mmCIF file of C-alpha atoms and ligand atoms in Angstrom:
data_model
loop_
_atom_site.group_PDB
_atom_site.id
_atom_site.type_symbol
_atom_site.label_atom_id
_atom_site.label_comp_id
_atom_site.label_asym_id
_atom_site.label_seq_id
_atom_site.Cartn_x
_atom_site.Cartn_y
_atom_site.Cartn_z
ATOM 1 C CA MET P 1 8.394 19.030 8.657
ATOM 2 C CA LYS P 2 9.951 18.237 5.285
ATOM 3 C CA ILE P 3 9.013 14.929 3.671
ATOM 4 C CA GLY P 4 11.022 13.401 0.832
ATOM 5 C CA PHE P 5 9.825 10.641 -1.466
ATOM 6 C CA LEU P 6 12.620 8.486 -2.847
ATOM 7 C CA GLY P 7 10.781 7.126 -5.874
ATOM 8 C CA ALA P 8 7.690 9.010 -7.017
ATOM 9 C CA GLY P 9 5.623 6.353 -8.782
ATOM 10 C CA LYS P 10 2.053 5.146 -8.263
ATOM 11 C CA MET P 11 2.266 4.393 -4.546
ATOM 12 C CA ALA P 12 4.206 7.543 -3.711
ATOM 13 C CA GLU P 13 1.544 9.521 -5.550
ATOM 14 C CA ALA P 14 -1.249 7.898 -3.525
ATOM 15 C CA ILE P 15 0.555 8.678 -0.251
ATOM 16 C CA LEU P 16 1.456 12.197 -1.360
ATOM 17 C CA ALA P 17 -2.145 12.973 -2.330
ATOM 18 C CA SER P 18 -3.377 11.940 1.103
ATOM 19 C CA ILE P 19 -0.651 13.936 2.883
ATOM 20 C CA LEU P 20 -1.616 17.081 0.952
ATOM 21 C CA ASP P 21 -5.373 16.459 1.268
ATOM 22 C CA GLY P 22 -4.977 16.000 5.015
ATOM 23 C CA GLY P 23 -2.968 19.234 5.309
ATOM 24 C CA LEU P 24 -0.198 17.300 7.020
ATOM 25 C CA CYS P 25 2.516 19.098 5.112
ATOM 26 C CA GLU P 26 2.643 22.074 2.753
ATOM 27 C CA ARG P 27 3.410 21.163 -0.873
ATOM 28 C CA TRP P 28 6.611 23.223 -0.865
ATOM 29 C CA ASN P 29 7.862 21.099 2.048
ATOM 30 C CA VAL P 30 7.517 17.904 0.036
ATOM 31 C CA THR P 31 10.231 16.703 -2.329
ATOM 32 C CA ALA P 32 9.479 14.026 -4.914
ATOM 33 C CA CYS P 33 12.702 12.436 -6.129
ATOM 34 C CA ASP P 34 12.474 10.198 -9.168
ATOM 35 C CA VAL P 35 14.814 9.137 -11.944
ATOM 36 C CA SER P 36 11.944 9.437 -14.416
ATOM 37 C CA GLY P 37 11.501 12.904 -15.920
ATOM 38 C CA GLU P 38 7.916 11.995 -16.756
ATOM 39 C CA ARG P 39 7.087 11.260 -13.107
ATOM 40 C CA ARG P 40 8.812 14.443 -11.925
ATOM 41 C CA ALA P 41 6.835 16.508 -14.432
ATOM 42 C CA LEU P 42 3.582 14.892 -13.295
ATOM 43 C CA MET P 43 4.347 15.473 -9.619
ATOM 44 C CA GLU P 44 5.144 19.114 -10.288
ATOM 45 C CA LYS P 45 2.084 19.701 -12.468
ATOM 46 C CA GLU P 46 -0.504 17.789 -10.420
ATOM 47 C CA TYR P 47 0.712 18.445 -6.890
ATOM 48 C CA GLY P 48 3.038 21.436 -7.054
ATOM 49 C CA VAL P 49 5.717 19.728 -4.957
ATOM 50 C CA VAL P 50 9.471 20.200 -5.289
ATOM 51 C CA THR P 51 10.978 17.617 -7.636
ATOM 52 C CA THR P 52 14.490 16.375 -8.237
ATOM 53 C CA ALA P 53 16.380 13.446 -9.703
ATOM 54 C CA ASP P 54 19.004 13.801 -6.984
ATOM 55 C CA ALA P 55 18.380 11.388 -4.112
ATOM 56 C CA LEU P 56 21.336 12.762 -2.146
ATOM 57 C CA GLU P 57 19.901 16.275 -2.238
ATOM 58 C CA THR P 58 16.535 14.893 -1.035
ATOM 59 C CA VAL P 59 18.183 13.186 1.915
ATOM 60 C CA LYS P 60 20.039 16.372 2.806
ATOM 61 C CA THR P 61 16.853 18.457 2.726
ATOM 62 C CA CYS P 62 14.314 16.072 4.268
ATOM 63 C CA LYS P 63 14.540 14.294 7.611
ATOM 64 C CA THR P 64 11.454 12.169 6.965
ATOM 65 C CA LEU P 65 11.922 9.922 3.937
ATOM 66 C CA ILE P 66 9.441 7.625 2.276
ATOM 67 C CA VAL P 67 11.242 4.985 0.232
ATOM 68 C CA ALA P 68 8.956 4.062 -2.673
ATOM 69 C CA VAL P 69 11.143 2.545 -5.374
ATOM 70 C CA LYS P 70 10.554 -0.981 -6.670
ATOM 71 C CA PRO P 71 12.353 -3.590 -4.520
ATOM 72 C CA GLN P 72 14.786 -4.339 -7.368
ATOM 73 C CA ASP P 73 15.808 -0.639 -7.483
ATOM 74 C CA LEU P 74 16.510 -0.406 -3.767
ATOM 75 C CA GLY P 75 20.150 -1.485 -4.143
ATOM 76 C CA SER P 76 21.134 1.425 -6.400
ATOM 77 C CA LEU P 77 19.214 3.892 -4.219
ATOM 78 C CA VAL P 78 20.906 2.634 -1.079
ATOM 79 C CA ALA P 79 24.309 2.928 -2.761
ATOM 80 C CA SER P 80 23.685 6.618 -3.435
ATOM 81 C CA VAL P 81 22.256 7.693 -0.049
ATOM 82 C CA GLY P 82 23.155 5.015 2.505
ATOM 83 C CA LYS P 83 26.260 6.773 3.795
ATOM 84 C CA VAL P 84 24.705 10.194 4.461
ATOM 85 C CA LEU P 85 21.754 9.081 6.559
ATOM 86 C CA THR P 86 21.912 10.082 10.213
ATOM 87 C CA ALA P 87 20.051 9.389 13.455
ATOM 88 C CA ASN P 88 17.953 12.460 12.625
ATOM 89 C CA HIS P 89 16.418 10.677 9.648
ATOM 90 C CA LEU P 90 13.241 8.657 9.826
ATOM 91 C CA VAL P 91 13.154 6.206 6.904
ATOM 92 C CA ILE P 92 9.737 4.762 6.099
ATOM 93 C CA SER P 93 10.017 1.971 3.524
ATOM 94 C CA ILE P 94 7.070 0.669 1.523
ATOM 95 C CA CYS P 95 9.168 -1.756 -0.561
ATOM 96 C CA ALA P 96 7.485 -5.139 -0.764
ATOM 97 C CA GLY P 97 9.530 -7.963 0.707
ATOM 98 C CA LYS P 98 12.349 -5.794 2.041
ATOM 99 C CA ASP P 99 12.556 -6.602 5.744
ATOM 100 C CA LEU P 100 13.949 -4.387 8.496
ATOM 101 C CA LYS P 101 17.163 -6.438 8.576
ATOM 102 C CA SER P 102 17.903 -5.903 4.888
ATOM 103 C CA LEU P 103 16.839 -2.246 5.094
ATOM 104 C CA ARG P 104 19.178 -1.797 8.064
ATOM 105 C CA LYS P 105 21.989 -3.414 6.082
ATOM 106 C CA GLY P 106 21.422 -0.978 3.219
ATOM 107 C CA PHE P 107 20.589 2.245 5.031
ATOM 108 C CA GLY P 108 22.965 1.655 7.936
ATOM 109 C CA VAL P 109 22.428 1.628 11.694
ATOM 110 C CA LYS P 110 21.830 5.339 12.157
ATOM 111 C CA PRO P 111 18.398 6.218 10.708
ATOM 112 C CA ARG P 112 15.205 5.251 12.522
ATOM 113 C CA LEU P 113 13.367 2.704 10.413
ATOM 114 C CA ILE P 114 9.729 1.808 9.901
ATOM 115 C CA ARG P 115 8.520 -0.767 7.412
ATOM 116 C CA ILE P 116 5.113 -0.246 5.867
ATOM 117 C CA MET P 117 2.875 -2.284 3.602
ATOM 118 C CA PRO P 118 0.258 0.013 2.074
ATOM 119 C CA ASN P 119 -2.125 -0.586 -0.788
ATOM 120 C CA LEU P 120 -3.374 1.459 -3.714
ATOM 121 C CA ALA P 121 -6.751 2.127 -2.083
ATOM 122 C CA LEU P 122 -4.946 4.874 -0.146
ATOM 123 C CA ARG P 123 -5.706 6.927 -3.224
ATOM 124 C CA VAL P 124 -9.414 6.959 -2.338
ATOM 125 C CA ASN P 125 -8.897 7.168 1.422
ATOM 126 C CA GLN P 126 -9.784 3.501 1.884
ATOM 127 C CA GLY P 127 -6.272 2.119 2.134
ATOM 128 C CA MET P 128 -4.999 -0.641 4.390
ATOM 129 C CA VAL P 129 -1.602 0.025 5.875
ATOM 130 C CA VAL P 130 0.355 -2.322 8.094
ATOM 131 C CA SER P 131 3.447 -1.095 9.898
ATOM 132 C CA CYS P 132 6.268 -2.472 11.983
ATOM 133 C CA ALA P 133 9.023 -0.421 13.519
ATOM 134 C CA ALA P 134 12.689 -1.166 14.121
ATOM 135 C CA PRO P 135 13.748 -0.992 17.795
ATOM 136 C CA ASN P 136 15.353 2.424 17.262
ATOM 137 C CA ALA P 137 12.094 4.033 16.071
ATOM 138 C CA LYS P 138 10.645 6.450 18.615
ATOM 139 C CA PRO P 139 7.000 6.527 19.777
ATOM 140 C CA ALA P 140 6.748 9.867 17.935
ATOM 141 C CA ASP P 141 7.808 8.125 14.694
ATOM 142 C CA LYS P 142 5.016 5.562 15.048
ATOM 143 C CA LYS P 143 2.579 8.393 15.759
ATOM 144 C CA LEU P 144 3.745 10.190 12.619
ATOM 145 C CA VAL P 145 3.200 7.069 10.506
ATOM 146 C CA LYS P 146 -0.363 6.824 11.882
ATOM 147 C CA LYS P 147 -0.874 10.493 11.004
ATOM 148 C CA ILE P 148 0.581 10.180 7.488
ATOM 149 C CA PHE P 149 -1.387 7.071 6.568
ATOM 150 C CA GLY P 150 -4.376 7.256 8.943
ATOM 151 C CA GLY P 151 -6.025 9.995 6.899
ATOM 152 C CA ALA P 152 -6.160 7.675 3.925
ATOM 153 C CA GLY P 153 -7.239 4.411 5.460
ATOM 154 C CA LYS P 154 -6.778 2.045 8.352
ATOM 155 C CA VAL P 155 -3.382 1.563 9.980
ATOM 156 C CA LEU P 156 -2.513 -1.589 11.885
ATOM 157 C CA GLU P 157 0.745 -2.369 13.673
ATOM 158 C CA LEU P 158 1.812 -6.019 13.373
ATOM 159 C CA GLU P 159 4.919 -8.043 14.075
ATOM 160 C CA GLU P 160 7.251 -8.299 11.107
ATOM 161 C CA LYS P 161 6.861 -12.093 10.893
ATOM 162 C CA HIS P 162 3.408 -11.452 9.355
ATOM 163 C CA PHE P 163 4.631 -9.183 6.563
ATOM 164 C CA ASP P 164 4.734 -11.732 3.733
ATOM 165 C CA ALA P 165 1.113 -12.643 4.476
ATOM 166 C CA VAL P 166 0.197 -8.956 4.794
ATOM 167 C CA THR P 167 1.879 -8.221 1.468
ATOM 168 C CA ALA P 168 -0.150 -10.977 -0.182
ATOM 169 C CA LEU P 169 -3.505 -10.137 1.418
ATOM 170 C CA SER P 170 -3.734 -6.354 1.591
ATOM 171 C CA GLY P 171 -0.734 -5.202 -0.492
ATOM 172 C CA SER P 172 -1.493 -7.285 -3.585
ATOM 173 C CA GLY P 173 -5.124 -7.819 -2.562
ATOM 174 C CA PRO P 174 -6.676 -5.019 -4.670
ATOM 175 C CA ALA P 175 -5.673 -6.885 -7.846
ATOM 176 C CA PHE P 176 -7.087 -10.154 -6.514
ATOM 177 C CA TYR P 177 -10.390 -8.511 -5.543
ATOM 178 C CA ALA P 178 -10.546 -6.767 -8.924
ATOM 179 C CA TYR P 179 -10.136 -10.170 -10.578
ATOM 180 C CA CYS P 180 -13.069 -11.492 -8.567
ATOM 181 C CA LEU P 181 -15.063 -8.359 -9.410
ATOM 182 C CA LYS P 182 -14.357 -8.853 -13.107
ATOM 183 C CA ALA P 183 -15.543 -12.463 -12.901
ATOM 184 C CA MET P 184 -18.803 -11.275 -11.259
ATOM 185 C CA ALA P 185 -19.299 -8.532 -13.866
ATOM 186 C CA ASP P 186 -18.513 -10.933 -16.742
ATOM 187 C CA GLY P 187 -21.033 -13.371 -15.260
ATOM 188 C CA GLY P 188 -23.633 -10.590 -15.324
ATOM 189 C CA VAL P 189 -22.821 -9.811 -18.955
ATOM 190 C CA ALA P 190 -23.180 -13.503 -19.820
ATOM 191 C CA LEU P 191 -26.696 -13.282 -18.404
ATOM 192 C CA GLY P 192 -27.467 -10.395 -20.769
ATOM 193 C CA LEU P 193 -26.723 -7.311 -18.668
ATOM 194 C CA PRO P 194 -25.137 -4.292 -20.409
ATOM 195 C CA LYS P 195 -21.378 -4.161 -19.609
ATOM 196 C CA ASP P 196 -21.483 -0.858 -17.694
ATOM 197 C CA ALA P 197 -24.478 -1.919 -15.644
ATOM 198 C CA ALA P 198 -22.848 -5.269 -14.806
ATOM 199 C CA ARG P 199 -19.691 -3.493 -13.618
ATOM 200 C CA LEU P 200 -21.654 -1.047 -11.462
ATOM 201 C CA LEU P 201 -23.723 -3.826 -9.905
ATOM 202 C CA ALA P 202 -20.618 -5.890 -9.166
ATOM 203 C CA GLU P 203 -18.658 -2.936 -7.737
ATOM 204 C CA GLN P 204 -21.442 -1.550 -5.566
ATOM 205 C CA THR P 205 -22.298 -5.016 -4.256
ATOM 206 C CA MET P 206 -18.661 -5.664 -3.294
ATOM 207 C CA LEU P 207 -18.407 -2.251 -1.628
ATOM 208 C CA GLY P 208 -21.746 -2.575 0.177
ATOM 209 C CA THR P 209 -20.954 -6.085 1.419
ATOM 210 C CA SER P 210 -17.580 -4.985 2.711
ATOM 211 C CA VAL P 211 -18.957 -1.888 4.484
ATOM 212 C CA PHE P 212 -21.841 -3.908 5.951
ATOM 213 C CA LEU P 213 -19.507 -6.585 7.300
ATOM 214 C CA GLN P 214 -17.077 -4.066 8.719
ATOM 215 C CA GLU P 215 -19.763 -1.939 10.355
ATOM 216 C CA THR P 216 -21.722 -4.829 11.856
ATOM 217 C CA GLY P 217 -18.728 -7.060 12.593
ATOM 218 C CA ALA P 218 -20.966 -9.969 11.507
ATOM 219 C CA ASP P 219 -19.452 -13.430 11.499
ATOM 220 C CA LEU P 220 -18.719 -14.276 7.844
ATOM 221 C CA GLU P 221 -20.251 -17.751 7.809
ATOM 222 C CA THR P 222 -23.362 -16.571 9.693
ATOM 223 C CA PHE P 223 -23.718 -13.715 7.181
ATOM 224 C CA ILE P 224 -23.453 -16.091 4.194
ATOM 225 C CA ALA P 225 -25.996 -18.469 5.757
ATOM 226 C CA ALA P 226 -28.341 -15.543 6.453
ATOM 227 C CA VAL P 227 -28.292 -14.409 2.802
ATOM 228 C CA CYS P 228 -28.887 -17.980 1.579
ATOM 229 C CA SER P 229 -32.614 -18.346 2.303
ATOM 230 C CA LYS P 230 -33.805 -21.924 1.924
ATOM 231 C CA GLY P 231 -34.812 -22.732 -1.649
ATOM 232 C CA GLY P 232 -33.796 -19.232 -2.793
ATOM 233 C CA THR P 233 -31.535 -17.848 -5.498
ATOM 234 C CA THR P 234 -28.448 -17.251 -3.327
ATOM 235 C CA GLU P 235 -28.605 -20.808 -2.017
ATOM 236 C CA ALA P 236 -28.767 -22.133 -5.587
ATOM 237 C CA GLY P 237 -25.657 -20.138 -6.553
ATOM 238 C CA MET P 238 -23.835 -20.877 -3.312
ATOM 239 C CA LYS P 239 -24.180 -24.634 -3.834
ATOM 240 C CA VAL P 240 -22.182 -24.276 -7.063
ATOM 241 C CA LEU P 241 -19.617 -21.940 -5.484
ATOM 242 C CA ALA P 242 -19.071 -24.174 -2.462
ATOM 243 C CA LYS P 243 -18.365 -27.177 -4.729
ATOM 244 C CA SER P 244 -15.953 -25.190 -6.916
ATOM 245 C CA SER P 245 -12.249 -24.707 -6.272
ATOM 246 C CA VAL P 246 -12.532 -20.925 -5.756
ATOM 247 C CA ALA P 247 -11.560 -20.994 -2.061
ATOM 248 C CA SER P 248 -8.474 -23.141 -2.686
ATOM 249 C CA ALA P 249 -7.543 -21.016 -5.729
ATOM 250 C CA TYR P 250 -7.552 -17.915 -3.491
ATOM 251 C CA ALA P 251 -5.489 -19.711 -0.854
ATOM 252 C CA LYS P 252 -2.939 -20.702 -3.527
ATOM 253 C CA THR P 253 -2.931 -17.171 -4.959
ATOM 254 C CA LEU P 254 -2.085 -15.671 -1.565
ATOM 255 C CA ALA P 255 0.538 -18.353 -0.920
ATOM 256 C CA ALA P 256 2.256 -17.536 -4.246
ATOM 257 C CA ALA P 257 2.257 -13.797 -3.484
ATOM 258 C CA ALA P 258 3.600 -14.402 0.054
ATOM 259 C CA LYS P 259 6.326 -16.686 -1.338
ATOM 260 C CA ARG P 260 7.383 -13.997 -3.804
ATOM 261 C CA SER P 261 7.459 -11.446 -0.973
ATOM 262 C CA ALA P 262 9.804 -13.723 0.976
ATOM 263 C CA GLU P 263 12.013 -14.163 -2.107
ATOM 264 C CA LEU P 264 12.307 -10.395 -2.555
ATOM 265 C CA ALA P 265 13.898 -10.083 0.895
HETATM 266 N N1 NAP G 1 1.681 -0.712 -6.455
HETATM 267 C C1 NAP G 1 1.130 -1.250 -5.378
HETATM 268 O O1 NAP G 1 -0.071 -1.538 -5.308
HETATM 269 C C2 NAP G 1 1.981 -1.466 -4.137
HETATM 270 C C3 NAP G 1 1.376 -1.936 -2.949
HETATM 271 C C4 NAP G 1 2.186 -2.090 -1.826
HETATM 272 C C5 NAP G 1 3.548 -1.801 -1.864
HETATM 273 N N2 NAP G 1 4.092 -1.365 -3.021
HETATM 274 C C6 NAP G 1 5.531 -1.069 -3.045
HETATM 275 O O2 NAP G 1 5.668 0.289 -3.364
HETATM 276 C C7 NAP G 1 6.910 0.489 -4.053
HETATM 277 C C8 NAP G 1 6.656 1.356 -5.258
HETATM 278 O O3 NAP G 1 5.738 0.707 -6.113
HETATM 279 P P1 NAP G 1 5.042 1.497 -7.310
HETATM 280 O O4 NAP G 1 3.969 0.605 -7.809
HETATM 281 O O5 NAP G 1 4.703 2.876 -6.872
HETATM 282 O O6 NAP G 1 6.262 1.524 -8.347
HETATM 283 P P2 NAP G 1 6.515 2.546 -9.548
HETATM 284 O O7 NAP G 1 5.220 3.148 -9.991
HETATM 285 O O8 NAP G 1 7.354 1.831 -10.538
HETATM 286 O O9 NAP G 1 7.362 3.721 -8.860
HETATM 287 C C9 NAP G 1 8.722 3.646 -8.555
HETATM 288 C C10 NAP G 1 9.403 4.864 -9.140
HETATM 289 O O10 NAP G 1 10.729 4.957 -8.623
HETATM 290 C C11 NAP G 1 11.589 5.354 -9.684
HETATM 291 N N3 NAP G 1 12.982 4.999 -9.329
HETATM 292 C C12 NAP G 1 13.679 3.871 -9.593
HETATM 293 N N4 NAP G 1 14.921 3.939 -9.072
HETATM 294 C C13 NAP G 1 15.022 5.146 -8.458
HETATM 295 C C14 NAP G 1 16.062 5.810 -7.744
HETATM 296 N N5 NAP G 1 17.258 5.230 -7.522
HETATM 297 N N6 NAP G 1 15.824 7.049 -7.263
HETATM 298 C C15 NAP G 1 14.627 7.653 -7.471
HETATM 299 N N7 NAP G 1 13.604 7.080 -8.164
HETATM 300 C C16 NAP G 1 13.780 5.832 -8.636
HETATM 301 C C17 NAP G 1 11.037 4.621 -10.879
HETATM 302 O O11 NAP G 1 11.489 5.172 -12.107
HETATM 303 P P3 NAP G 1 11.633 4.153 -13.370
HETATM 304 O O12 NAP G 1 10.268 3.553 -13.577
HETATM 305 O O13 NAP G 1 12.061 5.054 -14.494
HETATM 306 O O14 NAP G 1 12.643 3.133 -12.980
HETATM 307 C C18 NAP G 1 9.521 4.837 -10.674
HETATM 308 O O15 NAP G 1 9.091 6.063 -11.218
HETATM 309 C C19 NAP G 1 7.448 -0.885 -4.418
HETATM 310 O O16 NAP G 1 8.552 -1.195 -3.605
HETATM 311 C C20 NAP G 1 6.298 -1.835 -4.125
HETATM 312 O O17 NAP G 1 6.770 -3.061 -3.645
HETATM 313 C C21 NAP G 1 3.353 -1.179 -4.168
#
C-alpha cells in the first residue's frame, strides 16, 4: 500500500510517525507532499519518506491519500488534484470544519471519502480520533482508518452531525487542557514551588486522574465527591472552584471552537 500525505505539517507528521512506528507501511511507500521546502527537508531527514511539492504526482502514485493542509488551503489543493481522482482512491481528510459534502464538491464523486478529526496526542500514541465515512466508503476503508490511527490512540466512529463538537472537544482540546494545566502549575508556583516541580506535579496529576477515570470508568461527580473528604483540603479548594465561572468558561470556549468549525465548512 502506498500512502500519500497532501500537506506534511504538524498533524501529518504525527500520523506519519505512528504509521511508521506501527510498521503499517514502509517509509519508501509513503510520499509527503508539501509546498514548504522546509517541511519536505524535515520529512526526508527525520522519516526517510519520499517527498515532493507536486500534489498531482502524489495522487498518481498513491491510492490512499491523507489530506492534511489547513482548511483555507484546501481550495487550491482541490483545484490541482480534484480532476484526477478516481474510484480507486481513498481520500482521508483531517481538515477541521470541512464536511463530507464540501469535500465531495471539491474532490468529486469518484474517490471514497472518510472524514477524520484527530488530535496532536497521536504523536505520543494517546490520540483521540473520530471518523465518519461517506456512503461510498467500503468496510475495508473503515478498517484501514482504524489500523492507521488505532496504533496511536483511540478511534471512535460518530455521525457527522457531531463533528463541530468533536472538533472543539478533542481536536482543539489539547490546547484547552494545556491552558488548565498551566493555570494549575502557575498556582503551584504562586505557593512557592519551583517552576519545574510545579509543572511536573500538574502534568502527572492530570495524566494520573485521566488514566484512573478511564480505567475505572468512575462517575465523575462521585469521583470528585470521594476526593473531597469532609473538612479536608480538596473540599476547601473545591468550594472556591464550584463558585467560580470555570465551568461556564469551558462551555463558552468549546462553543466558540465549535462555531468556528461550522464557519470553516
Ligand atoms: N494541529 C492540530 O492540533 C489539529 C488537530 C485536528 C485537526 N487538524 C487539521 O489538520 C490539518 C493540518 O493542520 P496542521 O496543524 O498540521 O497544519 P500545518 O502544520 O500548517 O501543515 C499544513 C502544511 O500543508 C502545507 N500546504 C499548504 N498548501 C498546500 C498544498 N496545496 N499542497 C501541499 N502542501 C500544502 C503547508 O505549507 P505552508 O505552511 O508553507 O503553507 C503546511 O506545511 C488542518 O486542516 C487542521 O484543521 C489539526
